[in-house]
Amino acid sequence: MIKQYKINQSPEKVLERAYSHENKNRNRILLIAVTLSIVVMFCIMSTIYGKNQADVLRYIQADGMTVSTYLENGTEDSYAQLKKMSYVKDVGLENRIGKLMNEGQNYATCVALDSKAYEKMVMPSFLEVHGKYPQEADEIMLSVKTLEYLGIDNPKIGMSVFLDFYWNNIFSENNTGNQRFILAGYYIDLRNSITQNSVAYISQRRLQENSIKQFPCRLLIDVDKNFLSGEQIESQLYKDLALSEKQRIVGNDSAAYRAMEETVGGIGIGILLSMIILLALFLFVFNVIYISLDKEIRQYGLLEILGVENRQIRKIVYFPILRLCLIGSVVGGIIACIIVGVVYPLIINRMYQDMGGVRLNVFFPAFLAIACLVTCLMVLFATSFSLHRLKKLTPIQAVKYENIDTIASGRKKSARIVTVKYDFQKKRNPIWRIAWGNVIRSKKKFIITILSLTLGCQIVLMSSVIANGTDFMNKLLENNDFEISLTQNAIRTLIETSTKTEKMVMFDNDMISQGEKEANIPKNKVERIEGFLPIVDEYGQDSIRILDSQNDPLTIIQKLDKNKLDRIEGYVKKNEPLLDIDSFMQRNGVFILHNHLLSEQGAEVAKKKIGKNIGVCDLVPVGTDMSESTSIPLVNCGYIDISKKEFPDLDLMWQGENTVYLIVSENTFSTISKILTKQTFQMHFNVPDKSENETKIELKQWIRRVNMEFQTNGYSEKLNLLSLTCNSDLIASEQKHILVTRFIMWTISTALSFIGIVNYLNTIITDIMTRKREFAIMESIGLTRKQLRWMLTLEGLFYCILIAALLGSVGSGILYVFGICMHNQMEYFTFKYPVGLYIGIIIILILFCTIIPRLIYRRFSTESAAECLRRTSE
Amino acid sequence: MKVFEAISLSKTFVNGDSYLKVLDNVSFVINEGEFIAIKGISGSGKSTLLNIMGGLEYPTQGQIFVNGINIVEMSEEERTRFRLHNIGFVFQNYNLVPVINVIENIMLPAKLIGQKIDEIELKELANRLNIQDKLYHMPNTLSGGQQQRVAIARALFSKPQLLLADEPTGNLDSKTRIDTIHLMRTMCDEYRQTMVIVTHDEQIAEMADRIICIEDGRLVI
């Protein structure tokens, strides 16, 4: 009989196999925990990273290049300095050197790039590229938009195109005017078509042949610090580079930085969120292991008595767990691959289709490896932490181990006996007391369960706050339904070419009345952005010229209403204390607003310009003698960079694009209007939802008619006087992106809350299974099964009350602080406490915490109390 | 020949601010092959003394020599190894490993030492303890007496020099009780083992070569 037995097999093997067999249920739970953790971690990582990558690509395509930092007027010396810097990956050369014109209108900027700038920084932003970058002097690369503008619908590489080319330097006349170019290549891009001109790429040889030096030029800087904001990179570069007065660094937030900000509200919050998610997963795994190893402590104590060394016990414990990790990794990996590799793309890419061709790739096998590794490490850490209990106990203590380290019996607490006056006559329901006692019986289990569930719920609430707060729809819903604006191109063309600019109102009242009649523009609900188109006198020019821009920005005077004045006053007092706010409010003062056009040295010069006069007079036809013109002196109160994060939304015309604003108060505006002709730059209004579509159609027709009338005065048919922005169109174009963002945030929330619930289920199932004998004892002393079920319901209720209280107090505080942080990161972030979700979570918790224990008890209480007692006492 | 020596053993349990002295300056010697009974009422400290003798608990003060080696100065791991090679235990509540069957339970300490299992000897031991037909049963399918006999077989099979038994017959009826102690005594004699048994049963104590009485943590002569 004995011979059938492998009598000399190693005792560790025997024990390990026996324990594995005995702990089948525990192993199943552990396997589920490992699998679930891997699936959730992989799904979350892949989703966030995938969305982030897609957003990065979207931003790169919208920016027209992969880099967001550049140095204006870069010299050979600064090029060399940059190349030596450890955090600068690449430096590209960009010469914005010329333009393509049509009937006096500039429709494309001509740019020459070196190979690095083209291949690494610009080409990746194109949706499609055909041909190659121009190499010869007469070669050119055009965008499909430009080709369409030129009427070329079917471009061919090598075809001849005749274009009006001019150098930006008006004194360079070589090779200017209408000439033949060879189309070396063409591309499709997604650059913001309203605010940016198309770019035509020419060869560097063209520069050489026309004796134009490569330097100074714009140096495109690829910085290896995506986690830093543009502002931080800029100040770092200012610190590290020796620059001349004319040089200026422009550091915008990188595409990666913006994408991260949009996905989770910034890198810092991203890291915090990752830590919380990891903590939630760790608590889940830890709880499973802690509870499951709890009952085995006695067994390990017994083995110690028998002489099994700790090393051998560790082997007995760790081997099966490692095997489970391995199986869990395979099973989790397969499930995760199916979800992320097959199901996700089906759902998300359907949403992401038609969004400029950006496909959301969420399958990154490296993340699967990380998820498996992190989960296994968490499991091993949790195991070693749980086994640590054994180390602290003598074998005899271990063999008698019962985890009833109640909160009241902490080791450091005094053991003195407190005599409480007990009211024996008072009717008390002992079930309540027993239930509460059970809840707090094991301090660690109690804390971990509460923490894990609260954390799970808190993450759901936080995800909801992020999803709702960062929802781009918030920003769009703040917009007006319709905005009718004068176009910058029309203003420039009129100023430069019209002979009737004296007292000219470009968007006049007749036009507006016509709109009211024809397009049902509501008369009394229209708000206007008003201002002036000034000619700035020579002294004033001194103040404006220090703003360094190669694009010749348009200078306008814009009026701010009371509300906007308050905002700018608040901003100046908080952020720009050196500026002269008093003169601005009371004495014809102006703030000069610019879009990041001052270098560090320029900012020093700008300080000296505060208090100087800026004379402005009304528009006059080109060539008019200005000496007779009446001007109004305004006081320069200081410069404000509108690209700063904290800068308030002031409804600036053209969102700061290529414009310098002289901002004035209403009083100053009234004074100026005595001399200068008031202009309406924009009118915006809302209409009732039901008539929005109808109004949109009518407005589009009216605007088309106004533009056609304008073009009949001899202007190009591509030049529009007015442009119409319909918020519903913007919402429609962003809808899919918003949907994806929401979907992703809700996926993460659901995954984490699922983890929280599974954690609770595990706690309850294990708890009820280990308490079978206790239930039998209670039954034997007279408690009915109904009362036992009620006791379990009460225990669940206590958990719910505690979690609800924690979420409502500490959780709400955290959410509020979190909301403030997010708002500081993103101006459009809207904090809204998710009351509905909070109530929903509590209701679900109550259902789970009260019904599940009853069901589990019913499932495991099939034997009679006597049977159970006999079995468990053996 | 001295197998065991306890010198000035004291043990105090601390619970919060209160202290409970369980053993107070206990010293005694046990010679090879002796069958000793430690007798005392409940709470007198006899189980604690046995646990300390086996290195399962630490004394607050004092020294313990087993075969001339001071086990108090050993590390936890050393003590476990020492226990495995030199000391066997039998408990009142048997403490069988529930996940392995009877034969594995009996062989476990011997296997841990690395002894080659002598099948004939094992069978013979099982026969003498009358558990030969229970060898492949799981512990929870046996009666209390059978489980206790398995625990004794386990303690004897690896032939430890010192066998410590804490109320080994506490859960047994009076006839089985006496039979079991007889059997243990016989086996110990055969295997030349020294046995220390904790009991509060006069009849069992009478069967010992020597009785050590303990009262309020002190030896009573």
GROMACS .gro file of N, CA and C in nm, chain A residues 378-459:
model
  246
  378MET      N    1   0.304   4.365  -0.668
  378MET     CA    2   0.207   4.400  -0.563
  378MET      C    3   0.167   4.274  -0.485
  379VAL      N    4   0.144   4.165  -0.559
  379VAL     CA    5   0.104   4.040  -0.495
  379VAL      C    6   0.215   3.992  -0.401
  380LEU      N    7   0.339   3.996  -0.452
  380LEU     CA    8   0.450   3.947  -0.370
  380LEU      C    9   0.471   4.035  -0.248
  381PHE      N   10   0.457   4.166  -0.269
  381PHE     CA   11   0.473   4.258  -0.156
  381PHE      C   12   0.364   4.233  -0.051
  382ALA      N   13   0.241   4.219  -0.101
  382ALA     CA   14   0.129   4.195  -0.009
  382ALA      C   15   0.150   4.062   0.066
  383THR      N   16   0.203   3.962  -0.005
  383THR     CA   17   0.227   3.831   0.059
  383THR      C   18   0.333   3.846   0.167
  384SER      N   19   0.440   3.915   0.132
  384SER     CA   20   0.549   3.927   0.229
  384SER      C   21   0.502   4.008   0.350
  385PHE      N   22   0.418   4.111   0.323
  385PHE     CA   23   0.365   4.191   0.434
  385PHE      C   24   0.276   4.105   0.524
  386SER      N   25   0.193   4.022   0.462
  386SER     CA   26   0.103   3.937   0.540
  386SER      C   27   0.181   3.833   0.619
  387LEU      N   28   0.286   3.779   0.556
  387LEU     CA   29   0.365   3.677   0.625
  387LEU      C   30   0.447   3.736   0.739
  388HIS      N   31   0.466   3.866   0.729
  388HIS     CA   32   0.545   3.934   0.832
  388HIS      C   33   0.484   3.913   0.971
  389ARG      N   34   0.351   3.894   0.974
  389ARG     CA   35   0.282   3.869   1.101
  389ARG      C   36   0.341   3.747   1.170
  390LEU      N   37   0.372   3.648   1.087
  390LEU     CA   38   0.422   3.522   1.141
  390LEU      C   39   0.555   3.543   1.211
  391LYS      N   40   0.634   3.633   1.154
  391LYS     CA   41   0.766   3.660   1.209
  391LYS      C   42   0.756   3.719   1.349
  392LYS      N   43   0.649   3.797   1.368
  392LYS     CA   44   0.637   3.866   1.496
  392LYS      C   45   0.580   3.776   1.605
  393LEU      N   46   0.528   3.658   1.566
  393LEU     CA   47   0.465   3.570   1.664
  393LEU      C   48   0.557   3.454   1.698
  394THR      N   49   0.549   3.409   1.823
  394THR     CA   50   0.619   3.284   1.856
  394THR      C   51   0.534   3.172   1.796
  395PRO      N   52   0.591   3.053   1.775
  395PRO     CA   53   0.512   2.944   1.717
  395PRO      C   54   0.383   2.918   1.794
  396ILE      N   55   0.392   2.928   1.925
  396ILE     CA   56   0.273   2.902   2.007
  396ILE      C   57   0.166   3.009   1.985
  397GLN      N   58   0.213   3.138   1.977
  397GLN     CA   59   0.117   3.246   1.950
  397GLN      C   60   0.054   3.225   1.813
  398ALA      N   61   0.137   3.183   1.717
  398ALA     CA   62   0.088   3.166   1.580
  398ALA      C   63  -0.016   3.054   1.576
  399VAL      N   64   0.009   2.947   1.650
  399VAL     CA   65  -0.083   2.834   1.643
  399VAL      C   66  -0.217   2.867   1.710
  400LYS      N   67  -0.213   2.965   1.801
  400LYS     CA   68  -0.338   3.007   1.866
  400LYS      C   69  -0.392   3.136   1.804
  401TYR      N   70  -0.335   3.174   1.686
  401TYR     CA   71  -0.364   3.305   1.627
  401TYR      C   72  -0.510   3.321   1.589
  402GLU      N   73  -0.563   3.433   1.633
  402GLU     CA   74  -0.696   3.472   1.586
  402GLU      C   75  -0.689   3.619   1.558
  403ASN      N   76  -0.725   3.659   1.436
  403ASN     CA   77  -0.710   3.801   1.403
  403ASN      C   78  -0.826   3.881   1.460
  404ILE      N   79  -0.819   3.906   1.586
  404ILE     CA   80  -0.924   3.988   1.646
  404ILE      C   81  -0.859   4.108   1.715
  405ASP      N   82  -0.770   4.172   1.636
  405ASP     CA   83  -0.702   4.289   1.691
  405ASP      C   84  -0.798   4.408   1.687
  406THR      N   85  -0.900   4.397   1.771
  406THR     CA   86  -1.003   4.500   1.768
  406THR      C   87  -0.944   4.637   1.795
  407ILE      N   88  -1.014   4.736   1.745
  407ILE     CA   89  -0.965   4.873   1.762
  407ILE      C   90  -0.946   4.904   1.910
  408ALA      N   91  -1.034   4.848   1.992
  408ALA     CA   92  -1.027   4.881   2.135
  408ALA      C   93  -0.911   4.812   2.205
  409SER      N   94  -0.855   4.708   2.142
  409SER     CA   95  -0.750   4.635   2.214
  409SER      C   96  -0.612   4.656   2.152
  410GLY      N   97  -0.590   4.777   2.110
  410GLY     CA   98  -0.458   4.809   2.055
  410GLY      C   99  -0.352   4.785   2.160
  411ARG      N  100  -0.230   4.743   2.114
  411ARG     CA  101  -0.126   4.702   2.208
  411ARG      C  102  -0.088   4.813   2.305
  412LYS      N  103  -0.092   4.937   2.251
  412LYS     CA  104  -0.045   5.046   2.336
  412LYS      C  105  -0.152   5.095   2.434
  413LYS      N  106  -0.273   5.044   2.414
  413LYS     CA  107  -0.379   5.093   2.502
  413LYS      C  108  -0.365   5.035   2.641
  414SER      N  109  -0.409   5.110   2.734
  414SER     CA  110  -0.402   5.064   2.871
  414SER      C  111  -0.500   4.949   2.894
  415ALA      N  112  -0.459   4.856   2.978
  415ALA     CA  113  -0.545   4.741   3.003
  415ALA      C  114  -0.634   4.763   3.126
  416ARG      N  115  -0.635   4.888   3.173
  416ARG     CA  116  -0.715   4.909   3.295
  416ARG      C  117  -0.863   4.884   3.265
  417ILE      N  118  -0.931   4.842   3.367
  417ILE     CA  119  -1.072   4.807   3.348
  417ILE      C  120  -1.157   4.929   3.377
  418VAL      N  121  -1.242   4.961   3.282
  418VAL     CA  122  -1.328   5.077   3.299
  418VAL      C  123  -1.465   5.026   3.341
  419THR      N  124  -1.511   5.077   3.451
  419THR     CA  125  -1.645   5.033   3.495
  419THR      C  126  -1.747   5.133   3.444
  420VAL      N  127  -1.837   5.083   3.367
  420VAL     CA  128  -1.941   5.169   3.309
  420VAL      C  129  -2.071   5.137   3.379
  421LYS      N  130  -2.140   5.242   3.414
  421LYS     CA  131  -2.269   5.220   3.479
  421LYS      C  132  -2.365   5.167   3.373
  422TYR      N  133  -2.414   5.050   3.393
  422TYR     CA  134  -2.494   4.985   3.291
  422TYR      C  135  -2.640   4.987   3.331
  423ASP      N  136  -2.722   5.034   3.240
  423ASP     CA  137  -2.865   5.040   3.267
  423ASP      C  138  -2.927   4.907   3.226
  424PHE      N  139  -2.948   4.820   3.322
  424PHE     CA  140  -2.997   4.686   3.290
  424PHE      C  141  -3.143   4.685   3.247
  425GLN      N  142  -3.213   4.792   3.284
  425GLN     CA  143  -3.356   4.796   3.251
  425GLN      C  144  -3.380   4.843   3.107
  426LYS      N  145  -3.280   4.914   3.056
  426LYS     CA  146  -3.299   4.973   2.923
  426LYS      C  147  -3.305   4.863   2.817
  427LYS      N  148  -3.403   4.877   2.728
  427LYS     CA  149  -3.417   4.775   2.624
  427LYS      C  150  -3.313   4.804   2.515
  428ARG      N  151  -3.229   4.709   2.490
  428ARG     CA  152  -3.129   4.725   2.385
  428ARG      C  153  -3.141   4.610   2.288
  429ASN      N  154  -3.116   4.638   2.163
  429ASN     CA  155  -3.115   4.529   2.066
  429ASN      C  156  -2.972   4.478   2.053
  430PRO      N  157  -2.944   4.357   2.105
  430PRO     CA  158  -2.805   4.310   2.105
  430PRO      C  159  -2.750   4.291   1.964
  431ILE      N  160  -2.839   4.271   1.867
  431ILE     CA  161  -2.792   4.247   1.729
  431ILE      C  162  -2.710   4.365   1.680
  432TRP      N  163  -2.758   4.487   1.714
  432TRP     CA  164  -2.687   4.607   1.669
  432TRP      C  165  -2.544   4.608   1.724
  433ARG      N  166  -2.537   4.576   1.854
  433ARG     CA  167  -2.405   4.579   1.919
  433ARG      C  168  -2.312   4.473   1.859
  434ILE      N  169  -2.369   4.354   1.837
  434ILE     CA  170  -2.287   4.245   1.781
  434ILE      C  171  -2.240   4.284   1.640
  435ALA      N  172  -2.335   4.341   1.564
  435ALA     CA  173  -2.301   4.378   1.425
  435ALA      C  174  -2.187   4.480   1.423
  436TRP      N  175  -2.198   4.581   1.510
  436TRP     CA  176  -2.093   4.683   1.514
  436TRP      C  177  -1.960   4.622   1.560
  437GLY      N  178  -1.972   4.534   1.661
  437GLY     CA  179  -1.853   4.464   1.710
  437GLY      C  180  -1.785   4.386   1.598
  438ASN      N  181  -1.867   4.319   1.515
  438ASN     CA  182  -1.811   4.242   1.404
  438ASN      C  183  -1.741   4.331   1.303
  439VAL      N  184  -1.802   4.449   1.278
  439VAL     CA  185  -1.743   4.541   1.179
  439VAL      C  186  -1.603   4.583   1.222
  440ILE      N  187  -1.589   4.615   1.350
  440ILE     CA  188  -1.460   4.666   1.395
  440ILE      C  189  -1.373   4.560   1.460
  441ARG      N  190  -1.413   4.434   1.443
  441ARG     CA  191  -1.341   4.326   1.511
  441ARG      C  192  -1.193   4.321   1.470
  442SER      N  193  -1.169   4.324   1.339
  442SER     CA  194  -1.030   4.323   1.295
  442SER      C  195  -0.994   4.461   1.241
  443LYS      N  196  -0.904   4.524   1.314
  443LYS     CA  197  -0.870   4.663   1.282
  443LYS      C  198  -0.821   4.675   1.137
  444LYS      N  199  -0.728   4.587   1.100
  444LYS     CA  200  -0.667   4.600   0.967
  444LYS      C  201  -0.770   4.575   0.858
  445LYS      N  202  -0.846   4.466   0.875
  445LYS     CA  203  -0.944   4.431   0.772
  445LYS      C  204  -1.046   4.545   0.758
  446PHE      N  205  -1.086   4.598   0.873
  446PHE     CA  206  -1.183   4.707   0.875
  446PHE      C  207  -1.128   4.828   0.800
  447ILE      N  208  -1.004   4.867   0.835
  447ILE     CA  209  -0.945   4.986   0.773
  447ILE      C  210  -0.926   4.964   0.623
  448ILE      N  211  -0.872   4.847   0.587
  448ILE     CA  212  -0.846   4.823   0.445
  448ILE      C  213  -0.975   4.821   0.364
  449THR      N  214  -1.077   4.754   0.419
  449THR     CA  215  -1.204   4.747   0.346
  449THR      C  216  -1.263   4.886   0.329
  450ILE      N  217  -1.266   4.961   0.438
  450ILE     CA  218  -1.322   5.097   0.431
  450ILE      C  219  -1.240   5.181   0.334
  451LEU      N  220  -1.108   5.172   0.347
  451LEU     CA  221  -1.020   5.254   0.263
  451LEU      C  222  -1.035   5.217   0.117
  452SER      N  223  -1.037   5.087   0.092
  452SER     CA  224  -1.044   5.040  -0.045
  452SER      C  225  -1.176   5.081  -0.110
  453LEU      N  226  -1.286   5.062  -0.038
  453LEU     CA  227  -1.416   5.098  -0.095
  453LEU      C  228  -1.428   5.250  -0.111
  454THR      N  229  -1.382   5.323  -0.009
  454THR     CA  230  -1.391   5.469  -0.016
  454THR      C  231  -1.306   5.520  -0.132
  455LEU      N  232  -1.186   5.462  -0.144
  455LEU     CA  233  -1.096   5.505  -0.251
  455LEU      C  234  -1.158   5.476  -0.388
  456GLY      N  235  -1.215   5.356  -0.401
  456GLY     CA  236  -1.280   5.321  -0.527
  456GLY      C  237  -1.389   5.422  -0.561
  457CYS      N  238  -1.473   5.451  -0.462
  457CYS     CA  239  -1.583   5.546  -0.486
  457CYS      C  240  -1.529   5.686  -0.511
  458GLN      N  241  -1.423   5.722  -0.436
  458GLN     CA  242  -1.366   5.856  -0.453
  458GLN      C  243  -1.310   5.872  -0.594
  459ILE      N  244  -1.246   5.766  -0.645
  459ILE     CA  245  -1.192   5.773  -0.780
  459ILE      C  246  -1.305   5.790  -0.882
   0.00000   0.00000   0.00000
